[in-house]
mmCIF file of C-alpha atoms in Angstrom:
data_model
loop_
_atom_site.group_PDB
_atom_site.id
_atom_site.type_symbol
_atom_site.label_atom_id
_atom_site.label_comp_id
_atom_site.label_asym_id
_atom_site.label_seq_id
_atom_site.Cartn_x
_atom_site.Cartn_y
_atom_site.Cartn_z
ATOM 1 C CA MET Y 1483 0.069 -0.027 0.099
ATOM 2 C CA LYS Y 1484 1.471 3.424 -0.887
ATOM 3 C CA LYS Y 1485 1.713 6.164 1.413
ATOM 4 C CA SER Y 1486 -0.474 8.996 0.517
ATOM 5 C CA GLY Y 1487 1.881 11.718 1.625
ATOM 6 C CA THR Y 1488 1.643 14.262 4.555
ATOM 7 C CA TYR Y 1489 1.485 17.721 3.290
ATOM 8 C CA ARG Y 1490 -2.192 17.963 4.112
ATOM 9 C CA TRP Y 1491 -1.229 17.668 7.899
ATOM 10 C CA THR Y 1492 1.052 20.696 7.520
ATOM 11 C CA ILE Y 1493 -2.327 22.594 6.238
ATOM 12 C CA VAL Y 1494 -3.773 21.304 9.489
ATOM 13 C CA ALA Y 1495 -0.939 22.493 11.457
ATOM 14 C CA LEU Y 1496 -1.404 26.134 10.149
ATOM 15 C CA LEU Y 1497 -5.274 26.042 10.758
ATOM 16 C CA PHE Y 1498 -4.359 24.876 14.315
ATOM 17 C CA PHE Y 1499 -2.127 27.986 15.042
ATOM 18 C CA ALA Y 1500 -4.441 30.337 13.496
ATOM 19 C CA THR Y 1501 -7.253 28.898 15.861
ATOM 20 C CA THR Y 1502 -4.994 29.052 18.855
ATOM 21 C CA ILE Y 1503 -4.171 32.572 18.166
ATOM 22 C CA ASN Y 1504 -8.069 33.147 17.650
ATOM 23 C CA TYR Y 1505 -8.776 32.049 20.922
ATOM 24 C CA LEU Y 1506 -5.804 33.533 22.681
ATOM 25 C CA ASP Y 1507 -6.984 36.880 21.537
ATOM 26 C CA ARG Y 1508 -10.623 36.406 22.734
ATOM 27 C CA GLN Y 1509 -9.566 34.936 26.019
ATOM 28 C CA VAL Y 1510 -7.484 37.756 27.253
ATOM 29 C CA ILE Y 1511 -10.551 39.743 28.426
ATOM 30 C CA GLY Y 1512 -11.970 36.948 30.587
ATOM 31 C CA LEU Y 1513 -8.541 36.875 32.310
ATOM 32 C CA LEU Y 1514 -8.269 40.668 32.845
ATOM 33 C CA LYS Y 1515 -12.128 40.804 33.797
ATOM 34 C CA PRO Y 1516 -11.358 41.462 37.620
ATOM 35 C CA THR Y 1517 -8.546 44.011 36.874
ATOM 36 C CA LEU Y 1518 -10.804 45.968 34.447
ATOM 37 C CA GLU Y 1519 -13.957 45.778 36.723
ATOM 38 C CA LYS Y 1520 -12.045 47.802 39.206
ATOM 39 C CA GLU Y 1521 -10.353 50.032 36.535
ATOM 40 C CA LEU Y 1522 -13.861 50.759 34.914
ATOM 41 C CA SER Y 1523 -16.409 49.922 37.769
ATOM 42 C CA TRP Y 1524 -18.114 47.298 35.858
ATOM 43 C CA SER Y 1525 -21.049 45.322 36.992
ATOM 44 C CA GLU Y 1526 -21.741 41.692 35.820
ATOM 45 C CA SER Y 1527 -24.242 43.317 33.420
ATOM 46 C CA ASP Y 1528 -21.590 45.911 31.989
ATOM 47 C CA TYR Y 1529 -19.228 42.845 31.484
ATOM 48 C CA SER Y 1530 -22.001 40.866 29.578
ATOM 49 C CA LYS Y 1531 -22.654 43.873 27.282
ATOM 50 C CA VAL Y 1532 -19.089 43.703 26.421
ATOM 51 C CA VAL Y 1533 -19.217 40.021 25.659
ATOM 52 C CA MET Y 1534 -22.466 40.581 23.702
ATOM 53 C CA ALA Y 1535 -20.787 43.241 21.490
ATOM 54 C CA PHE Y 1536 -18.327 40.560 20.531
ATOM 55 C CA THR Y 1537 -20.768 37.762 19.975
ATOM 56 C CA ALA Y 1538 -23.236 39.975 18.037
ATOM 57 C CA SER Y 1539 -20.515 41.369 15.770
ATOM 58 C CA TYR Y 1540 -19.069 37.760 15.512
ATOM 59 C CA ALA Y 1541 -22.565 36.433 14.309
ATOM 60 C CA ILE Y 1542 -22.638 39.228 11.504
ATOM 61 C CA GLY Y 1543 -19.070 38.493 10.541
ATOM 62 C CA LEU Y 1544 -19.574 34.871 10.364
ATOM 63 C CA LEU Y 1545 -22.373 35.327 7.662
ATOM 64 C CA ILE Y 1546 -20.371 37.779 5.602
ATOM 65 C CA PHE Y 1547 -17.063 36.022 5.954
ATOM 66 C CA GLY Y 1548 -18.882 32.581 4.962
ATOM 67 C CA ARG Y 1549 -20.043 34.174 1.881
ATOM 68 C CA ILE Y 1550 -16.602 36.226 1.157
ATOM 69 C CA ILE Y 1551 -14.676 32.971 1.651
ATOM 70 C CA ASP Y 1552 -16.927 30.877 -1.033
ATOM 71 C CA LYS Y 1553 -16.284 33.720 -3.458
ATOM 72 C CA ILE Y 1554 -12.725 34.494 -3.181
ATOM 73 C CA GLY Y 1555 -11.346 31.291 -1.541
ATOM 74 C CA THR Y 1556 -9.627 30.215 1.483
ATOM 75 C CA LYS Y 1557 -6.113 31.928 1.080
ATOM 76 C CA MET Y 1558 -7.440 35.375 0.636
ATOM 77 C CA GLY Y 1559 -10.243 35.154 3.042
ATOM 78 C CA TYR Y 1560 -8.059 33.926 5.888
ATOM 79 C CA THR Y 1561 -5.725 36.680 5.360
ATOM 80 C CA ILE Y 1562 -8.400 39.524 5.457
ATOM 81 C CA SER Y 1563 -9.839 37.863 8.659
ATOM 82 C CA ILE Y 1564 -6.667 37.671 10.520
ATOM 83 C CA ILE Y 1565 -5.354 41.210 9.684
ATOM 84 C CA ILE Y 1566 -8.666 42.625 11.052
ATOM 85 C CA TRP Y 1567 -8.815 40.635 14.269
ATOM 86 C CA SER Y 1568 -5.155 41.168 15.056
ATOM 87 C CA ILE Y 1569 -5.346 44.992 14.732
ATOM 88 C CA ALA Y 1570 -8.537 45.081 16.736
ATOM 89 C CA ALA Y 1571 -6.975 42.924 19.467
ATOM 90 C CA ILE Y 1572 -3.975 45.400 19.611
ATOM 91 C CA PHE Y 1573 -6.528 48.405 19.710
ATOM 92 C CA HIS Y 1574 -8.180 47.014 22.948
ATOM 93 C CA ALA Y 1575 -5.059 48.805 24.790
ATOM 94 C CA ALA Y 1576 -6.526 52.043 23.778
ATOM 95 C CA ALA Y 1577 -9.890 51.734 25.258
ATOM 96 C CA LYS Y 1578 -10.656 53.455 28.492
ATOM 97 C CA THR Y 1579 -14.457 53.070 28.811
ATOM 98 C CA THR Y 1580 -17.211 50.424 28.665
ATOM 99 C CA LEU Y 1581 -18.231 51.792 25.054
ATOM 100 C CA GLY Y 1582 -14.507 51.763 23.806
ATOM 101 C CA PHE Y 1583 -14.251 48.013 24.916
ATOM 102 C CA SER Y 1584 -17.495 47.370 23.193
ATOM 103 C CA ILE Y 1585 -16.264 48.928 20.173
ATOM 104 C CA ALA Y 1586 -12.941 47.026 20.345
ATOM 105 C CA ARG Y 1587 -14.760 43.630 20.965
ATOM 106 C CA ALA Y 1588 -17.106 44.098 18.191
ATOM 107 C CA SER Y 1589 -14.189 44.666 15.822
ATOM 108 C CA LEU Y 1590 -12.354 41.763 17.100
ATOM 109 C CA GLY Y 1591 -15.571 39.629 16.836
ATOM 110 C CA PHE Y 1592 -16.017 40.649 13.292
ATOM 111 C CA GLY Y 1593 -12.557 39.727 12.054
ATOM 112 C CA GLU Y 1594 -12.328 36.460 14.235
ATOM 113 C CA ALA Y 1595 -15.398 35.302 12.384
ATOM 114 C CA GLY Y 1596 -13.389 34.314 9.335
ATOM 115 C CA ASN Y 1597 -11.385 31.712 11.162
ATOM 116 C CA PHE Y 1598 -13.981 28.662 11.130
ATOM 117 C CA PRO Y 1599 -15.567 29.049 7.678
ATOM 118 C CA ALA Y 1600 -11.965 29.420 6.386
ATOM 119 C CA ALA Y 1601 -10.707 26.459 8.363
ATOM 120 C CA ILE Y 1602 -13.551 24.270 7.640
ATOM 121 C CA LYS Y 1603 -13.307 24.804 4.036
ATOM 122 C CA SER Y 1604 -9.750 24.449 3.891
ATOM 123 C CA VAL Y 1605 -10.366 20.772 5.600
ATOM 124 C CA ALA Y 1606 -12.788 19.742 2.952
ATOM 125 C CA GLU Y 1607 -10.340 20.828 0.266
ATOM 126 C CA TRP Y 1608 -7.412 19.016 1.645
ATOM 127 C CA PHE Y 1609 -9.119 15.756 3.301
ATOM 128 C CA PRO Y 1610 -11.350 12.857 2.419
ATOM 129 C CA LYS Y 1611 -14.335 12.335 4.578
ATOM 130 C CA LYS Y 1612 -13.028 9.595 6.654
ATOM 131 C CA GLU Y 1613 -10.231 12.055 7.728
ATOM 132 C CA ARG Y 1614 -11.999 15.280 8.090
ATOM 133 C CA ALA Y 1615 -13.647 15.052 11.720
ATOM 134 C CA LEU Y 1616 -9.774 14.156 12.914
ATOM 135 C CA ALA Y 1617 -8.633 16.948 10.967
ATOM 136 C CA THR Y 1618 -11.174 19.308 12.375
ATOM 137 C CA GLY Y 1619 -10.519 17.997 15.811
ATOM 138 C CA ILE Y 1620 -6.877 18.808 15.775
ATOM 139 C CA PHE Y 1621 -7.120 22.362 14.229
ATOM 140 C CA ASN Y 1622 -10.023 22.911 16.563
ATOM 141 C CA SER Y 1623 -8.125 21.805 19.571
ATOM 142 C CA GLY Y 1624 -6.279 25.235 18.973
ATOM 143 C CA ALA Y 1625 -9.208 26.872 20.739
ATOM 144 C CA ASN Y 1626 -8.046 24.747 23.927
ATOM 145 C CA ILE Y 1627 -4.467 25.598 23.464
ATOM 146 C CA GLY Y 1628 -5.197 29.315 23.096
ATOM 147 C CA ALA Y 1629 -7.230 28.937 26.334
ATOM 148 C CA VAL Y 1630 -4.331 27.063 28.116
ATOM 149 C CA VAL Y 1631 -1.497 29.453 26.966
ATOM 150 C CA ALA Y 1632 -3.888 32.485 28.059
ATOM 151 C CA PRO Y 1633 -4.081 31.713 31.865
ATOM 152 C CA ILE Y 1634 -0.298 31.425 31.931
ATOM 153 C CA MET Y 1635 0.686 34.200 29.368
ATOM 154 C CA VAL Y 1636 -1.745 36.837 30.271
ATOM 155 C CA PRO Y 1637 -1.273 37.061 34.164
ATOM 156 C CA TRP Y 1638 2.258 37.250 33.583
ATOM 157 C CA ILE Y 1639 2.201 40.026 31.227
ATOM 158 C CA LEU Y 1640 -0.365 42.006 33.502
ATOM 159 C CA GLY Y 1641 1.910 41.598 36.526
ATOM 160 C CA ALA Y 1642 5.133 42.726 34.571
ATOM 161 C CA TYR Y 1643 3.789 45.199 32.440
ATOM 162 C CA GLY Y 1644 0.002 45.979 32.590
ATOM 163 C CA TRP Y 1645 -3.325 45.020 31.172
ATOM 164 C CA GLU Y 1646 -2.748 47.338 28.130
ATOM 165 C CA GLU Y 1647 0.482 45.492 27.003
ATOM 166 C CA ALA Y 1648 -1.554 42.042 27.392
ATOM 167 C CA PHE Y 1649 -3.841 43.339 24.551
ATOM 168 C CA ILE Y 1650 -0.919 44.661 22.421
ATOM 169 C CA ILE Y 1651 1.433 41.563 22.740
ATOM 170 C CA THR Y 1652 -1.053 38.771 22.163
ATOM 171 C CA GLY Y 1653 -2.684 40.811 19.301
ATOM 172 C CA ALA Y 1654 0.635 41.168 17.372
ATOM 173 C CA ILE Y 1655 0.988 37.296 17.284
ATOM 174 C CA GLY Y 1656 -1.443 36.988 14.316
ATOM 175 C CA PHE Y 1657 0.794 38.967 11.896
ATOM 176 C CA ILE Y 1658 3.663 36.240 12.496
ATOM 177 C CA TRP Y 1659 1.090 33.565 11.480
ATOM 178 C CA LEU Y 1660 0.142 35.226 8.411
ATOM 179 C CA VAL Y 1661 3.486 35.103 6.837
ATOM 180 C CA PHE Y 1662 3.707 31.401 6.916
ATOM 181 C CA TRP Y 1663 0.089 31.036 5.640
ATOM 182 C CA TRP Y 1664 0.858 33.304 2.575
ATOM 183 C CA PHE Y 1665 3.592 31.330 1.600
ATOM 184 C CA ILE Y 1666 2.512 27.718 2.343
ATOM 185 C CA TYR Y 1667 -1.265 27.464 1.643
ATOM 186 C CA GLU Y 1668 -2.688 26.614 -1.744
ATOM 187 C CA ILE Y 1669 -5.724 24.309 -2.709
ATOM 188 C CA PRO Y 1670 -4.398 20.905 -3.755
ATOM 189 C CA ALA Y 1671 -4.952 21.605 -7.600
ATOM 190 C CA ARG Y 1672 -2.747 24.554 -7.626
ATOM 191 C CA LYS Y 1673 -0.209 23.234 -5.011
ATOM 192 C CA LYS Y 1674 3.266 22.537 -6.749
ATOM 193 C CA ASN Y 1675 5.143 19.432 -5.527
ATOM 194 C CA LEU Y 1676 2.123 17.812 -3.925
ATOM 195 C CA SER Y 1677 2.460 14.157 -4.956
ATOM 196 C CA ALA Y 1678 0.113 12.442 -6.929
ATOM 197 C CA GLU Y 1679 -0.587 9.641 -4.404
ATOM 198 C CA GLU Y 1680 -1.749 12.415 -1.691
ATOM 199 C CA PHE Y 1681 -3.820 14.264 -4.443
ATOM 200 C CA GLN Y 1682 -5.656 10.950 -5.291
ATOM 201 C CA HIS Y 1683 -6.001 10.098 -1.457
ATOM 202 C CA ILE Y 1684 -7.573 13.736 -0.907
ATOM 203 C CA HIS Y 1685 -9.959 13.062 -3.825
ATOM 204 C CA SER Y 1686 -10.799 9.531 -2.850
ATOM 205 C CA ASP Y 1687 -14.425 10.396 -2.050
ATOM 206 C CA ASN Y 1688 -15.003 11.476 -5.612
ATOM 207 C CA GLU Y 1689 -16.626 14.625 -4.503
ATOM 208 C CA GLU Y 1690 -17.128 17.426 -6.998
ATOM 209 C CA GLU Y 1691 -14.423 20.191 -7.562
ATOM 210 C CA ILE Y 1692 -15.246 23.588 -6.693
ATOM 211 C CA THR Y 1693 -16.550 24.934 -9.920
ATOM 212 C CA GLY Y 1694 -19.161 27.358 -11.159
ATOM 213 C CA ASP Y 1695 -20.811 30.000 -9.272
ATOM 214 C CA SER Y 1696 -21.425 29.932 -5.381
ATOM 215 C CA VAL Y 1697 -24.758 28.931 -4.282
ATOM 216 C CA PRO Y 1698 -27.225 31.674 -3.648
ATOM 217 C CA TRP Y 1699 -27.405 32.312 0.044
ATOM 218 C CA LEU Y 1700 -31.116 32.289 0.389
ATOM 219 C CA GLN Y 1701 -31.449 28.922 -1.353
ATOM 220 C CA LEU Y 1702 -29.539 27.374 1.515
ATOM 221 C CA PHE Y 1703 -32.394 28.093 3.738
ATOM 222 C CA LYS Y 1704 -34.513 25.604 1.744
ATOM 223 C CA TYR Y 1705 -33.007 22.490 3.144
ATOM 224 C CA LYS Y 1706 -33.367 20.672 6.447
ATOM 225 C CA GLN Y 1707 -29.775 20.187 6.603
ATOM 226 C CA THR Y 1708 -29.079 23.869 6.881
ATOM 227 C CA TRP Y 1709 -31.435 24.051 9.780
ATOM 228 C CA ALA Y 1710 -30.206 20.933 11.488
ATOM 229 C CA PHE Y 1711 -26.583 22.604 11.573
ATOM 230 C CA VAL Y 1712 -28.163 26.112 12.628
ATOM 231 C CA ALA Y 1713 -30.110 24.533 15.513
ATOM 232 C CA GLY Y 1714 -27.132 22.499 16.819
ATOM 233 C CA LYS Y 1715 -24.940 25.554 16.867
ATOM 234 C CA PHE Y 1716 -27.562 27.849 18.408
ATOM 235 C CA LEU Y 1717 -28.152 25.680 21.341
ATOM 236 C CA THR Y 1718 -24.513 24.516 21.973
ATOM 237 C CA ASP Y 1719 -22.252 27.431 21.038
ATOM 238 C CA PRO Y 1720 -23.285 29.699 24.098
ATOM 239 C CA ILE Y 1721 -22.169 27.012 26.465
ATOM 240 C CA TRP Y 1722 -18.502 27.460 24.908
ATOM 241 C CA TRP Y 1723 -18.929 30.968 25.348
ATOM 242 C CA PHE Y 1724 -19.709 30.786 28.801
ATOM 243 C CA PHE Y 1725 -16.635 28.419 29.427
ATOM 244 C CA LEU Y 1726 -14.420 31.062 27.936
ATOM 245 C CA PHE Y 1727 -15.482 34.136 29.436
ATOM 246 C CA TRP Y 1728 -17.098 33.286 32.688
ATOM 247 C CA LEU Y 1729 -15.126 30.334 34.151
ATOM 248 C CA PRO Y 1730 -11.957 32.556 35.216
ATOM 249 C CA SER Y 1731 -14.319 34.707 37.071
ATOM 250 C CA TYR Y 1732 -16.160 31.527 38.527
ATOM 251 C CA PHE Y 1733 -13.218 30.141 39.971
ATOM 252 C CA SER Y 1734 -12.097 33.414 41.430
ATOM 253 C CA SER Y 1735 -15.279 34.133 43.116
ATOM 254 C CA THR Y 1736 -16.183 30.654 44.414
ATOM 255 C CA PHE Y 1737 -12.704 29.193 45.097
ATOM 256 C CA ALA Y 1738 -10.784 32.455 45.657
ATOM 257 C CA LEU Y 1739 -8.312 31.734 42.618
ATOM 258 C CA ASP Y 1740 -5.942 34.702 41.996
ATOM 259 C CA LEU Y 1741 -6.022 35.670 38.316
ATOM 260 C CA LYS Y 1742 -3.129 37.680 38.633
ATOM 261 C CA LYS Y 1743 -1.006 34.584 38.729
ATOM 262 C CA PRO Y 1744 -0.652 31.785 36.502
ATOM 263 C CA SER Y 1745 -3.640 29.343 36.747
ATOM 264 C CA LEU Y 1746 -2.896 25.619 37.038
ATOM 265 C CA HIS Y 1747 -6.472 24.957 37.249
ATOM 266 C CA LEU Y 1748 -7.530 26.700 34.229
ATOM 267 C CA ALA Y 1749 -4.490 25.331 32.172
ATOM 268 C CA VAL Y 1750 -5.413 21.716 33.183
ATOM 269 C CA LEU Y 1751 -9.127 22.508 32.297
ATOM 270 C CA TYR Y 1752 -8.257 23.722 28.848
ATOM 271 C CA THR Y 1753 -5.556 20.959 28.281
ATOM 272 C CA CYS Y 1754 -8.311 18.403 28.785
ATOM 273 C CA THR Y 1755 -10.436 19.997 26.273
ATOM 274 C CA THR Y 1756 -7.614 19.503 23.844
ATOM 275 C CA LEU Y 1757 -7.889 15.853 24.161
ATOM 276 C CA GLY Y 1758 -11.569 15.882 23.638
ATOM 277 C CA SER Y 1759 -11.286 17.776 20.471
ATOM 278 C CA ILE Y 1760 -8.911 15.516 18.816
ATOM 279 C CA GLY Y 1761 -10.421 12.348 20.578
ATOM 280 C CA GLY Y 1762 -13.853 13.378 19.308
ATOM 281 C CA GLY Y 1763 -12.628 13.813 15.725
ATOM 282 C CA TYR Y 1764 -10.940 10.522 15.812
ATOM 283 C CA LEU Y 1765 -14.053 8.692 17.205
ATOM 284 C CA SER Y 1766 -16.375 9.193 14.316
ATOM 285 C CA GLY Y 1767 -13.593 8.545 11.777
ATOM 286 C CA TYR Y 1768 -12.826 5.202 13.643
ATOM 287 C CA PHE Y 1769 -16.469 4.194 13.366
ATOM 288 C CA ILE Y 1770 -16.230 4.917 9.605
ATOM 289 C CA LYS Y 1771 -13.047 2.834 9.075
ATOM 290 C CA LYS Y 1772 -14.986 0.054 11.025
ATOM 291 C CA GLY Y 1773 -17.567 0.113 8.061
ATOM 292 C CA TRP Y 1774 -20.161 2.218 9.619
ATOM 293 C CA THR Y 1775 -22.236 4.928 7.466
ATOM 294 C CA VAL Y 1776 -20.903 8.410 7.645
ATOM 295 C CA PHE Y 1777 -24.219 9.556 9.480
ATOM 296 C CA LYS Y 1778 -24.349 6.698 11.866
ATOM 297 C CA ALA Y 1779 -20.648 7.489 12.964
ATOM 298 C CA ARG Y 1780 -21.200 11.059 13.407
ATOM 299 C CA LYS Y 1781 -24.556 10.775 15.129
ATOM 300 C CA THR Y 1782 -23.518 8.074 17.525
ATOM 301 C CA ALA Y 1783 -20.256 9.924 18.316
ATOM 302 C CA MET Y 1784 -22.332 13.072 19.017
ATOM 303 C CA PHE Y 1785 -24.721 11.460 21.096
ATOM 304 C CA ILE Y 1786 -21.777 10.087 23.494
ATOM 305 C CA PHE Y 1787 -20.402 13.483 23.899
ATOM 306 C CA ALA Y 1788 -23.914 14.892 24.583
ATOM 307 C CA MET Y 1789 -24.325 12.457 27.464
ATOM 308 C CA ALA Y 1790 -20.745 13.339 28.668
ATOM 309 C CA VAL Y 1791 -21.477 16.872 29.070
ATOM 310 C CA THR Y 1792 -24.592 16.225 31.825
ATOM 311 C CA PRO Y 1793 -22.397 15.661 34.765
ATOM 312 C CA ILE Y 1794 -21.624 19.332 34.827
ATOM 313 C CA VAL Y 1795 -24.918 19.804 36.813
ATOM 314 C CA LEU Y 1796 -23.162 18.339 39.818
ATOM 315 C CA ALA Y 1797 -20.888 21.180 39.940
ATOM 316 C CA ARG Y 1798 -23.072 22.689 42.395
ATOM 317 C CA TYR Y 1799 -22.074 20.090 45.063
ATOM 318 C CA ALA Y 1800 -18.319 20.669 44.615
ATOM 319 C CA SER Y 1801 -16.884 22.003 47.554
ATOM 320 C CA ASP Y 1802 -13.185 21.562 46.362
ATOM 321 C CA ILE Y 1803 -11.829 23.233 43.300
ATOM 322 C CA TRP Y 1804 -10.381 20.273 41.489
ATOM 323 C CA VAL Y 1805 -13.752 18.453 41.908
ATOM 324 C CA ALA Y 1806 -15.241 21.479 40.065
ATOM 325 C CA VAL Y 1807 -12.265 21.415 37.562
ATOM 326 C CA PHE Y 1808 -12.660 17.669 36.802
ATOM 327 C CA LEU Y 1809 -16.652 18.117 36.146
ATOM 328 C CA ILE Y 1810 -16.171 21.220 34.143
ATOM 329 C CA SER Y 1811 -13.191 19.565 32.178
ATOM 330 C CA LEU Y 1812 -15.419 16.693 31.259
ATOM 331 C CA ALA Y 1813 -18.227 18.899 29.964
ATOM 332 C CA ALA Y 1814 -15.773 21.477 28.097
ATOM 333 C CA SER Y 1815 -13.944 18.391 26.402
ATOM 334 C CA ALA Y 1816 -17.317 16.892 25.392
ATOM 335 C CA HIS Y 1817 -18.290 20.207 23.843
ATOM 336 C CA GLN Y 1818 -15.025 20.309 21.852
ATOM 337 C CA ALA Y 1819 -15.519 16.705 20.716
ATOM 338 C CA TRP Y 1820 -18.984 17.619 19.725
ATOM 339 C CA SER Y 1821 -17.749 20.710 17.708
ATOM 340 C CA ALA Y 1822 -15.340 18.467 15.827
ATOM 341 C CA ASN Y 1823 -18.234 16.529 14.611
ATOM 342 C CA ILE Y 1824 -20.987 19.159 14.247
ATOM 343 C CA PHE Y 1825 -18.518 21.184 11.986
ATOM 344 C CA THR Y 1826 -17.912 17.958 10.048
ATOM 345 C CA ILE Y 1827 -21.525 17.188 9.229
ATOM 346 C CA VAL Y 1828 -21.581 20.287 6.951
ATOM 347 C CA SER Y 1829 -18.964 18.796 4.587
ATOM 348 C CA ASP Y 1830 -20.892 15.586 4.794
ATOM 349 C CA MET Y 1831 -24.115 17.044 3.667
ATOM 350 C CA PHE Y 1832 -23.115 19.872 1.432
ATOM 351 C CA PRO Y 1833 -20.752 20.220 -1.682
ATOM 352 C CA LYS Y 1834 -17.509 22.153 -1.154
ATOM 353 C CA LYS Y 1835 -18.560 25.340 -2.961
ATOM 354 C CA ALA Y 1836 -21.488 25.912 -0.171
ATOM 355 C CA ILE Y 1837 -19.640 24.817 2.820
ATOM 356 C CA SER Y 1838 -18.383 28.153 3.997
ATOM 357 C CA SER Y 1839 -21.582 29.912 3.652
ATOM 358 C CA VAL Y 1840 -23.349 27.209 5.536
ATOM 359 C CA VAL Y 1841 -20.842 27.270 8.425
ATOM 360 C CA GLY Y 1842 -21.239 30.973 8.412
ATOM 361 C CA ILE Y 1843 -24.973 30.707 8.746
ATOM 362 C CA GLY Y 1844 -24.761 28.094 11.441
ATOM 363 C CA GLY Y 1845 -21.965 30.174 13.099
ATOM 364 C CA MET Y 1846 -24.045 33.158 13.177
ATOM 365 C CA ALA Y 1847 -27.110 31.204 14.750
ATOM 366 C CA GLY Y 1848 -24.716 29.918 17.462
ATOM 367 C CA SER Y 1849 -23.228 33.625 17.998
ATOM 368 C CA LEU Y 1850 -27.025 34.779 18.381
ATOM 369 C CA GLY Y 1851 -27.289 32.310 21.085
ATOM 370 C CA GLY Y 1852 -24.090 33.652 22.445
ATOM 371 C CA VAL Y 1853 -25.619 36.996 22.494
ATOM 372 C CA LEU Y 1854 -28.621 35.860 24.217
ATOM 373 C CA PHE Y 1855 -27.026 33.547 26.926
ATOM 374 C CA PRO Y 1856 -24.702 36.168 28.358
ATOM 375 C CA TYR Y 1857 -27.621 38.424 28.717
ATOM 376 C CA PHE Y 1858 -29.240 35.777 30.746
ATOM 377 C CA ILE Y 1859 -25.989 35.031 32.718
ATOM 378 C CA GLY Y 1860 -25.589 38.798 33.662
ATOM 379 C CA ILE Y 1861 -29.217 38.985 34.989
ATOM 380 C CA ILE Y 1862 -28.862 35.645 36.917
ATOM 381 C CA LEU Y 1863 -25.439 36.405 38.327
ATOM 382 C CA ASP Y 1864 -26.464 40.141 39.256
ATOM 383 C CA LYS Y 1865 -29.487 38.937 40.999
ATOM 384 C CA TYR Y 1866 -27.893 36.271 42.976
ATOM 385 C CA LYS Y 1867 -24.802 38.298 43.856
ATOM 386 C CA LEU Y 1868 -27.389 40.927 45.424
ATOM 387 C CA LEU Y 1869 -28.870 37.804 47.431
ATOM 388 C CA GLY Y 1870 -25.171 37.088 48.636
ATOM 389 C CA ASP Y 1871 -25.550 33.833 46.820
ATOM 390 C CA LEU Y 1872 -23.314 33.995 43.508
ATOM 391 C CA ASN Y 1873 -22.896 30.220 43.639
ATOM 392 C CA GLY Y 1874 -26.625 29.823 43.419
ATOM 393 C CA GLY Y 1875 -26.642 31.657 40.081
ATOM 394 C CA TYR Y 1876 -23.887 29.510 38.644
ATOM 395 C CA ASN Y 1877 -25.894 26.470 39.636
ATOM 396 C CA ILE Y 1878 -28.786 27.574 37.372
ATOM 397 C CA ILE Y 1879 -26.309 28.146 34.482
ATOM 398 C CA PHE Y 1880 -24.606 24.756 34.993
ATOM 399 C CA LEU Y 1881 -28.089 23.164 34.663
ATOM 400 C CA VAL Y 1882 -28.663 24.706 31.310
ATOM 401 C CA CYS Y 1883 -25.295 23.665 30.232
ATOM 402 C CA GLY Y 1884 -26.000 20.079 31.289
ATOM 403 C CA PHE Y 1885 -28.823 19.360 28.886
ATOM 404 C CA ALA Y 1886 -28.333 21.829 25.995
ATOM 405 C CA TYR Y 1887 -26.363 19.338 24.010
ATOM 406 C CA LEU Y 1888 -29.075 16.475 24.339
ATOM 407 C CA LEU Y 1889 -31.678 18.867 23.254
ATOM 408 C CA ALA Y 1890 -29.602 19.835 20.122
ATOM 409 C CA TRP Y 1891 -28.830 16.192 19.148
ATOM 410 C CA GLY Y 1892 -32.478 15.495 19.382
ATOM 411 C CA VAL Y 1893 -33.304 18.269 16.953
ATOM 412 C CA ILE Y 1894 -30.686 17.432 14.623
ATOM 413 C CA HIS Y 1895 -31.872 13.783 14.512
ATOM 414 C CA LEU Y 1896 -35.476 14.863 13.794
ATOM 415 C CA LEU Y 1897 -34.328 17.234 10.951
ATOM 416 C CA THR Y 1898 -31.858 14.844 9.274
ATOM 417 C CA PRO Y 1899 -32.344 11.168 10.267
ATOM 418 C CA LYS Y 1900 -29.605 10.083 7.670
ATOM 419 C CA MET Y 1901 -28.058 13.469 6.855
ATOM 420 C CA GLN Y 1902 -28.521 12.916 2.996
ATOM 421 C CA LYS Y 1903 -25.826 14.718 0.748
ATOM 422 C CA ILE Y 1904 -27.354 17.699 -0.925
ATOM 423 C CA ASP Y 1905 -26.860 18.041 -4.767
ATOM 424 C CA LEU Y 1906 -26.734 21.870 -5.640
#
């Protein structure tokens, strides 16, 4: 059996580092929250509005970038995206008011929205179906690495230089990645020195090449497959936003964790999610290699991960920080495993020329959920803070988190029992 070559895994490495930077930049504000609350006299609701500015803009950006990337391609689309978000990340340092931070977050959200439509389309361009979930899981694990690096890097910069420098230094990293992307990436058909064996392996599914005009955006809403992805993202993306933006504050208020020092607890939590992302991508691919149909493999894996989130409801009983870390790590890892598969079902059900657009539509839905959920969180936490029972507020939020994925899986199954491929 001839080896198929390994250049496609270089592409995954690029996507992994881009996603790492993406999440590093968005995670900074969660770690600086206690400092900024004192500097700007923020309430929980004020902070939730800043988060909502990011997620609302991210939602709009997903829709726009999904369309743009299907039109101009992954190479240029990714380039535009990372330039915008890196500049926006740096400009957080100039913000001195809640409005200023909201504008900076909105700009960051718009730019960062290009990451997943471009990355998912890149995976579809470079991998056959049996490898896509694993490839997606690997690059998506960059979200976790970014979240691991941030609790170590940001407190150090904060202590040594100040919060402004934390935004400037982390924001500048994107421009380093851009150099590698520009000189390394190209689609397989135009990539020089790509072996014939690897090219044939990439196209072993006999899928269509990306030819002709992109699919009219409104046409995509006619299909149940689009709505299945939309529902899955709307119900589960907000949970990940919560894990990113509120967990540092949760550990600080509940277990007196000092966020001005590098946090082993948060580093362990987000490291575990890396294993979930890669393992989740591997599991459905393993089922496919065992002879399962694609839809059965994806849905079985996603049901397992939905069940794995539910123990988070027991976090309310955790009196020791490491028990809470374990329960939340399990849920966050299951989310990333779920994410590796829900992104991949888009390329299972749609032709390549529509993938970025559908990812953008579903991502927008997830971000809209990410706008509504922080509003709910802010109200709940402010109410329970006044009652002197902040933990009671977090208990309600953990209850919602625990069952969101089972609900999402049920809706996906009802809309697309066999996830049929659409012929556009």
